[in-house]
Amino acid sequence: MKREKNTTSTNRGGISDTKRDIISRIKLLYTIFILIGIVIAARLVWVQVVSPSVRHNAKVLNNGILRKTSIPAHRGSILTREGEPLALSSFRYHAAVDFASEALQESDKETLDRNIDSLSRMLAWHFSPSDAERYGYEHITAKEYSDMFHKLTNAGKERSRHIFPRAVTLDEWNMMRRNFPILNDNMGIVCGADRTDERLYPSGDLAHQLIGNLPDSTKADTTRYGSGIERSYNNSLQGIDGIAIEQRVAHGFWTRTDDKRNTMPQDGCNVITTIDGGLQKIATERLRDALESEEASFGVAMVMEVATGNILCMVNLSSGRERGTNYNEEVFNHAFGTAMCPGSTFKLASAMALLEIGGCDVNTIVNIPASTVKVGDKVVVDSHRICDDNNKPMDSVTMKDGFAHSSNIYFAQAVHDRFIKEPERYTQFLEGLLFNGCVGLQEYGEKPAKLPHPGTPEWKRNGSNALVLPQLAYGYILELPPIHTLTFFNGVANGGCMVAPRLVDRIERDGDVVERMPVVTLREKMCSSKTIEGLKECLLAASADNRTAYKFRGLPFEFGCKTGTAQVWGSFISEAIKDKESMSNGMRPKEDNYYLGSVVTMFPIQQPKYTVMVCVAKQQTSTHPTYFGISLSGGTARTIMEYIYANDPTLHATIESPDTPYEARSIKGGSSDMVQLSAKHNAASASYDEAKGEWSKASVDEMGAATLTTIAIEDGLVPNVVGMGLSDALYVLESAGLRVTHSGNGRVTGQSLRVGTAIKSKGRTIHLTLER
């Protein structure tokens, strides 16, 4: 028997091929598993960290459930110095309703229709035609509301819809939630309110140019947008919004969750201005009347507190499209942004230069032989000759008289004679008074003053030194915004210390002062004290001149003033059609006849406390020919001064208390309660000599002690009313059926019918004699 050959091979290590094959396959399998694991891990990392689509989908899913929203902070208020609001913020609400909620869809048709119709009628009633006109939206009728609500209800899918034509106050919203069908949840409907912070102006456009406009929060640099205090103090006013994490509860509706990321908003600070609310109102009303009566283009009225620079009122009124109507503060801040030739009010600066560096005094004489004189290369005209007390024209005129009569020739000649060889001395002195720059209100849109200098292109464009210098002396060639003129006059009133206009007093949060704005001194000393006294002499003389005094006659205090009348050319911002036509054709002084009429006053002149400026720009027409400054602006300035005087007790003489207290020497009889009260306050002591009745009389002895005696009144008998006042005596006698006549005044000292006489018939006449 043959032995079979073994076909299974072995390797050198003794491992068979089969075993090797198994091991190889196992290694391959492990490798595949490891690679699959690596791929899965990589994919997980990609999904969690790298993949933008996955991140987007996760974000969408998360936002579908939770969202982060901002809680608006209350913007701070802008207040007058008395705390009256000029601008404030208030939350407003827009109702959002889900007309496809399950409760609404499942309700029976009759109930649904009844509630929708009732809600429609109540909404149409609340948002009435007059309300639509007031807030500027289109009125919606009850039928239109009903049609809209039925359409939304039958749409068959969820939706959130605002149903009010305007945002409502919290009080309105709460009232609707209590009383309006569907909104008061009687249908189980899902509804809520979107809240916004709305800016309100309780006084309309009062001081609108000072308040300004809100910065546009959609712009990257909010400081470039907006205007006035709203922009300048935006960081303090705007506050810090809070954060709320909200969860979706229905389509279009979210509710706030309890989340550690929630933060409460921090409301903005309040800005307390220097504006006096009452003064701002009275100045606005009076200036508007003046502008309407003259069909003027615009007007400005300002009051500055001498020591602090506080602007107590700042009015900017511009005409609507038709001059003479619709004057408002919406158009432009002419007080800061309109620079024009000031005219004769600039003569105060020329007088300062003449007194300080020109070697003149208030009695320096200039020869004025006629009302038209050639000064240098310029023919200068005065509106009238200056006359003496006998109404005879004076050829020799002092500075004080020239200032009082606003003589162009005097100042043109005086400035020309003293500075023609060195005109830069004059212009450099004026530049030192900031007549070639700003007074610190650039952030409010202040336009810088423009004063040309000798040798510059601006100067040469106007002609030779002999032509320019005389005109500059009486307020032409240069350009000033009204605020600059007021600031200069206020510096003179302040003894030569020029302070910057101050619009904001302080910033407060919850009644606590966060920051107080300092008083800024622009020029510590504009000139010497001697010059200031000379200027005040001139200002006082100007207020006494008949051509000025007729507007201010009867004021109970002395004041200084200067008027100005300047022809206007160039352009200014206006909404009036006639103004735009003139400016589009290139406004010309003589053909278009535009004037700026102004008046500046300071009072009381001995120690000035207030500086007032009013200016009016208008076109002289055949129907409205007036253009002099005192005629256009004097009435408004007087009203402002009277209001300040009436409301500032420091301007009135104080009443000293007597060394000994007042004690009455006599007291009228009458009602016992009133007699006793009078005796208590006016007599040294008071006592009754018998039981107290309804009516009493009083006697006062030498020591001031009052004794009260009851007056017995019996039915049917004439009562004793001697010693009573007339009103009490009338009551007692007419109650007894008597007809009363009387003569004199004071207390009753005699009666025509004897006391105790029987009254036999009603209507019998009794005559009373009264004496003090």
XYZ file of N, CA, C and O in Angstrom, residues 203-311:
436
model
N -44.399 121.102 23.169
C -44.640 122.513 22.848
C -44.579 122.785 21.352
O -44.332 123.915 20.932
N -44.786 121.768 20.545
C -44.755 121.956 19.097
C -43.357 122.267 18.614
O -42.385 121.610 18.992
N -43.248 123.311 17.783
C -41.933 123.649 17.227
C -41.207 124.692 18.074
O -40.235 125.302 17.612
N -41.651 124.888 19.313
C -40.987 125.845 20.197
C -39.520 125.450 20.387
O -39.216 124.325 20.771
N -38.610 126.382 20.084
C -37.160 126.163 20.208
C -36.688 124.977 19.373
O -35.701 124.331 19.714
N -37.376 124.707 18.263
C -37.043 123.521 17.457
C -35.610 123.573 16.941
O -34.923 122.550 16.908
N -35.138 124.739 16.524
C -33.790 124.825 15.974
C -32.733 124.553 17.035
O -31.661 124.043 16.727
N -33.011 124.889 18.276
C -32.086 124.564 19.360
C -32.146 123.075 19.679
O -31.112 122.425 19.849
N -33.341 122.515 19.757
C -33.487 121.088 20.036
C -32.841 120.269 18.931
O -32.087 119.328 19.185
N -33.134 120.620 17.679
C -32.555 119.917 16.542
C -33.295 118.640 16.192
O -34.401 118.374 16.682
N -32.669 117.833 15.351
C -33.248 116.582 14.877
C -32.434 115.398 15.362
O -31.202 115.507 15.560
N -33.084 114.256 15.507
C -32.410 113.039 15.960
C -31.390 112.575 14.942
O -31.646 112.627 13.733
N -30.227 112.108 15.389
C -29.267 111.502 14.457
C -29.855 110.256 13.815
O -30.682 109.564 14.413
N -29.443 109.972 12.589
C -29.904 108.784 11.879
C -29.097 107.588 12.355
O -27.913 107.462 12.053
N -29.746 106.719 13.122
C -29.040 105.574 13.708
C -28.597 104.567 12.661
O -27.798 103.683 12.946
N -29.117 104.688 11.424
C -28.711 103.747 10.374
C -27.376 104.135 9.760
O -26.782 103.359 9.013
N -26.901 105.342 10.076
C -25.623 105.794 9.526
C -24.491 105.359 10.449
O -24.638 105.299 11.668
N -23.348 105.107 9.838
C -22.209 104.632 10.626
C -21.710 105.712 11.575
O -21.382 105.448 12.722
N -21.628 106.945 11.086
C -21.138 108.049 11.907
C -22.307 108.969 12.219
O -22.648 109.853 11.443
N -22.944 108.764 13.380
C -24.144 109.533 13.714
C -23.833 110.998 13.979
O -24.727 111.839 13.907
N -22.563 111.337 14.279
C -22.227 112.731 14.553
C -22.328 113.596 13.301
O -22.371 114.813 13.389
N -22.376 112.966 12.129
C -22.473 113.732 10.891
C -23.921 114.045 10.529
O -24.179 114.765 9.575
N -24.843 113.476 11.251
C -26.254 113.649 10.923
C -26.980 114.214 12.139
O -26.450 114.274 13.236
N -28.231 114.617 11.922
C -28.957 115.251 12.998
C -28.514 116.692 13.158
O -27.719 117.229 12.369
N -29.020 117.351 14.201
C -28.656 118.747 14.438
C -28.981 119.114 15.871
O -29.640 118.362 16.593
N -28.529 120.298 16.279
C -28.863 120.845 17.585
C -28.421 119.984 18.753
O -27.465 119.208 18.667
N -29.139 120.118 19.856
C -28.814 119.380 21.070
C -28.963 117.882 20.854
O -28.213 117.090 21.415
N -29.944 117.470 20.043
C -30.153 116.046 19.788
C -28.874 115.394 19.254
O -28.571 114.248 19.603
N -28.147 116.093 18.422
C -26.911 115.529 17.888
C -25.736 115.756 18.834
O -24.983 114.832 19.125
N -25.588 116.979 19.324
C -24.425 117.321 20.140
C -24.355 116.501 21.422
O -23.278 116.166 21.899
N -25.517 116.166 22.000
C -25.562 115.416 23.255
C -26.166 114.027 23.051
O -26.745 113.462 23.980
N -26.004 113.492 21.854
C -26.617 112.198 21.537
C -26.111 111.094 22.454
O -26.875 110.233 22.893
N -24.805 111.093 22.746
C -24.249 110.025 23.601
C -24.867 110.021 24.983
O -25.053 108.957 25.599
N -25.194 111.197 25.506
C -25.824 111.277 26.828
C -27.313 110.968 26.761
O -27.872 110.366 27.678
N -27.957 111.359 25.671
C -29.405 111.204 25.564
C -29.843 109.787 25.218
O -30.893 109.332 25.678
N -29.060 109.081 24.403
C -29.580 107.860 23.805
C -29.686 106.669 24.750
O -30.482 105.761 24.536
N -28.911 106.619 25.827
C -28.999 105.493 26.743
C -28.402 104.226 26.135
O -27.805 104.242 25.055
N -28.574 103.105 26.819
C -28.031 101.819 26.376
C -29.178 100.809 26.322
O -29.845 100.558 27.326
N -29.394 100.219 25.146
C -30.473 99.232 24.996
C -30.167 97.968 25.788
O -29.006 97.582 25.944
N -31.228 97.316 26.279
C -31.071 96.034 26.956
C -31.138 94.880 25.963
O -31.353 95.071 24.759
N -30.934 93.660 26.478
C -30.966 92.448 25.653
C -31.979 91.479 26.254
O -32.024 91.285 27.469
N -32.798 90.858 25.384
C -33.776 89.869 25.832
C -33.700 88.641 24.937
O -33.636 88.764 23.706
N -33.665 87.476 25.565
C -33.744 86.209 24.838
C -35.217 85.799 24.808
O -35.847 85.625 25.853
N -35.769 85.645 23.587
C -37.183 85.358 23.440
C -37.388 83.991 22.788
O -36.557 83.536 21.990
N -38.497 83.331 23.139
C -38.856 82.030 22.581
C -40.138 82.170 21.767
O -41.074 82.860 22.158
N -40.158 81.493 20.627
C -41.317 81.540 19.751
C -42.472 80.759 20.377
O -42.307 79.622 20.798
N -43.648 81.426 20.414
C -44.828 80.758 20.967
C -45.903 80.532 19.901
O -46.781 79.709 20.079
N -45.851 81.298 18.832
C -46.783 81.127 17.714
C -46.218 81.911 16.551
O -45.259 82.683 16.705
N -46.812 81.729 15.405
C -46.316 82.406 14.223
C -46.377 83.924 14.426
O -47.441 84.503 14.590
N -45.208 84.557 14.423
C -45.143 85.999 14.588
C -45.183 86.478 16.018
O -45.157 87.684 16.259
N -45.222 85.567 17.012
C -45.328 85.963 18.413
C -44.231 85.295 19.230
O -43.970 84.098 19.085
N -43.623 86.101 20.108
C -42.494 85.646 20.924
C -42.712 86.085 22.351
O -43.363 87.088 22.618
N -42.153 85.308 23.281
C -42.228 85.673 24.697
C -40.839 85.603 25.302
O -39.997 84.787 24.890
N -40.582 86.469 26.265
C -39.249 86.561 26.865
C -38.999 85.367 27.797
O -39.888 84.942 28.538
N -37.794 84.827 27.748
C -37.412 83.697 28.593
C -36.561 84.180 29.754
O -36.028 85.291 29.751
N -36.447 83.307 30.751
C -35.574 83.588 31.889
C -34.174 83.124 31.515
O -33.866 81.928 31.546
N -33.324 84.049 31.141
C -31.996 83.713 30.626
C -30.979 84.649 31.252
O -31.236 85.849 31.425
N -29.816 84.100 31.584
C -28.781 84.912 32.233
C -28.226 85.984 31.302
O -27.580 86.935 31.748
N -28.468 85.814 30.006
C -27.992 86.825 29.057
C -28.898 88.050 29.002
O -28.543 89.059 28.395
N -30.078 87.974 29.594
C -30.993 89.130 29.603
C -30.387 90.280 30.400
O -29.857 90.081 31.497
N -30.462 91.473 29.841
C -29.997 92.675 30.543
C -31.045 93.765 30.417
O -31.726 93.877 29.393
N -31.196 94.569 31.455
C -32.169 95.655 31.444
C -31.577 96.873 30.739
O -30.374 97.133 30.808
N -32.423 97.648 30.049
C -31.908 98.856 29.383
C -31.556 99.937 30.401
O -32.107 99.985 31.496
N -30.624 100.787 30.009
C -30.254 101.939 30.832
C -30.727 103.198 30.110
O -30.239 103.524 29.030
N -31.714 103.877 30.688
C -32.294 105.049 30.034
C -31.268 106.171 29.905
O -30.316 106.275 30.686
N -31.503 107.027 28.903
C -30.599 108.141 28.665
C -30.724 109.232 29.717
O -31.693 109.281 30.489
N -29.751 110.115 29.741
C -29.756 111.245 30.684
C -30.650 112.366 30.149
O -30.949 112.438 28.954
N -31.067 113.235 31.036
C -31.815 114.438 30.651
C -30.849 115.594 30.454
O -29.898 115.763 31.241
N -31.089 116.389 29.430
C -30.286 117.579 29.166
C -31.092 118.801 29.595
O -32.191 119.050 29.070
N -30.570 119.552 30.560
C -31.241 120.749 31.066
C -30.661 121.955 30.346
O -29.479 122.276 30.505
N -31.466 122.603 29.535
C -30.990 123.753 28.771
C -31.047 125.020 29.620
O -31.522 125.014 30.756
N -30.586 126.110 29.034
C -30.658 127.418 29.697
C -31.936 128.174 29.319
O -32.149 129.293 29.774
N -32.776 127.553 28.488
C -33.963 128.233 27.960
C -35.009 128.458 29.052
O -35.313 127.557 29.828
N -35.533 129.675 29.118
C -36.663 129.996 29.982
C -37.930 129.735 29.170
O -38.195 130.417 28.170
N -38.733 128.741 29.583
C -39.893 128.325 28.799
C -40.894 129.441 28.563
O -41.371 129.641 27.444
N -41.236 130.182 29.595
C -42.198 131.267 29.449
C -41.696 132.359 28.527
O -42.441 132.889 27.693
N -40.425 132.725 28.669
C -39.837 133.754 27.824
C -39.781 133.298 26.370
O -40.050 134.077 25.449
N -39.435 132.025 26.148
C -39.396 131.488 24.787
C -40.775 131.581 24.133
O -40.893 131.948 22.960
N -41.821 131.274 24.888
C -43.183 131.317 24.332
C -43.595 132.733 23.995
O -44.122 132.998 22.907
N -43.378 133.670 24.930
C -43.830 135.044 24.686
C -43.044 135.679 23.554
O -43.593 136.427 22.733
N -41.739 135.382 23.449
C -40.919 135.927 22.364
C -41.359 135.354 21.020
O -41.406 136.071 20.012
N -41.689 134.064 20.994
C -42.142 133.433 19.749
C -43.447 134.046 19.274
O -43.601 134.382 18.092
N -44.404 134.205 20.193
C -45.704 134.757 19.817
C -45.586 136.195 19.323
O -46.179 136.574 18.303
N -44.791 137.008 20.038
C -44.674 138.429 19.659
C -43.918 138.589 18.348
O -44.294 139.423 17.510
N -42.858 137.807 18.160
C -42.106 137.898 16.912
C -42.955 137.416 15.734
O -42.920 138.005 14.652
N -43.734 136.367 15.945
C -44.606 135.878 14.862
C -45.606 136.964 14.443
O -45.854 137.156 13.240
N -46.167 137.671 15.400
C -47.089 138.768 15.071
C -46.387 139.833 14.235
O -46.951 140.351 13.256
N -45.159 140.173 14.617
C -44.418 141.206 13.887
C -44.104 140.761 12.461
O -44.214 141.541 11.509
N -43.711 139.506 12.294
C -43.386 138.993 10.969
C -44.622 138.946 10.074
O -44.557 139.275 8.887
N -45.745 138.525 10.626
C -46.971 138.439 9.838
C -47.422 139.822 9.380
O -47.849 140.003 8.236
N -47.334 140.797 10.269
C -47.813 142.141 9.923
C -46.942 142.787 8.847
O -47.424 143.633 8.097
N -45.668 142.395 8.746
C -44.755 142.979 7.763
C -44.490 142.069 6.571
O -43.733 142.437 5.668
N -45.101 140.882 6.557
C -44.837 139.885 5.510
C -43.338 139.694 5.319
O -42.803 139.731 4.207
N -42.645 139.479 6.437
C -41.187 139.356 6.434
C -40.759 137.961 6.011
O -41.563 137.024 5.953
N -39.459 137.823 5.721
C -38.919 136.526 5.303
C -38.545 135.670 6.506
O -38.867 134.487 6.546
N -37.857 136.248 7.481
C -37.535 135.505 8.696
C -37.243 136.482 9.816
O -37.020 137.684 9.590
N -37.237 135.965 11.037
C -36.925 136.793 12.193
C -36.235 135.982 13.272
O -36.405 134.764 13.354
N -35.435 136.659 14.081
C -34.676 136.036 15.172
C -34.870 136.865 16.433
O -34.872 138.097 16.374
N -35.066 136.194 17.556
C -35.122 136.868 18.854
C -34.318 136.065 19.854
O -34.509 134.848 19.960
N -33.405 136.724 20.571
C -32.548 136.035 21.534
C -32.378 136.892 22.785
O -32.375 138.121 22.711
N -32.211 136.225 23.920
C -31.896 136.890 25.183
C -30.702 136.172 25.789
O -30.680 134.939 25.875
N -29.713 136.945 26.205
C -28.491 136.388 26.782
C -28.304 136.948 28.190
O -28.473 138.156 28.419
N -28.020 136.077 29.128
C -27.746 136.502 30.505
C -26.315 137.015 30.557
O -25.378 136.306 30.175
N -26.135 138.231 31.028
C -24.856 138.927 30.893
C -23.702 138.165 31.528
O -22.673 137.914 30.896
N -23.820 137.791 32.784
C -22.686 137.223 33.518
C -22.325 135.817 33.065
O -21.143 135.452 33.031
N -23.324 135.006 32.705
C -23.077 133.589 32.417
C -23.047 133.244 30.932
O -22.524 132.208 30.547
N -23.644 134.101 30.095
C -23.785 133.767 28.686
C -24.960 132.853 28.404
O -25.140 132.400 27.266
N -25.775 132.567 29.426
C -26.942 131.693 29.224
C -27.893 132.277 28.189
O -28.299 133.444 28.295
N -28.245 131.479 27.191
C -29.256 131.886 26.217
C -30.623 131.548 26.803
O -31.001 130.385 26.886
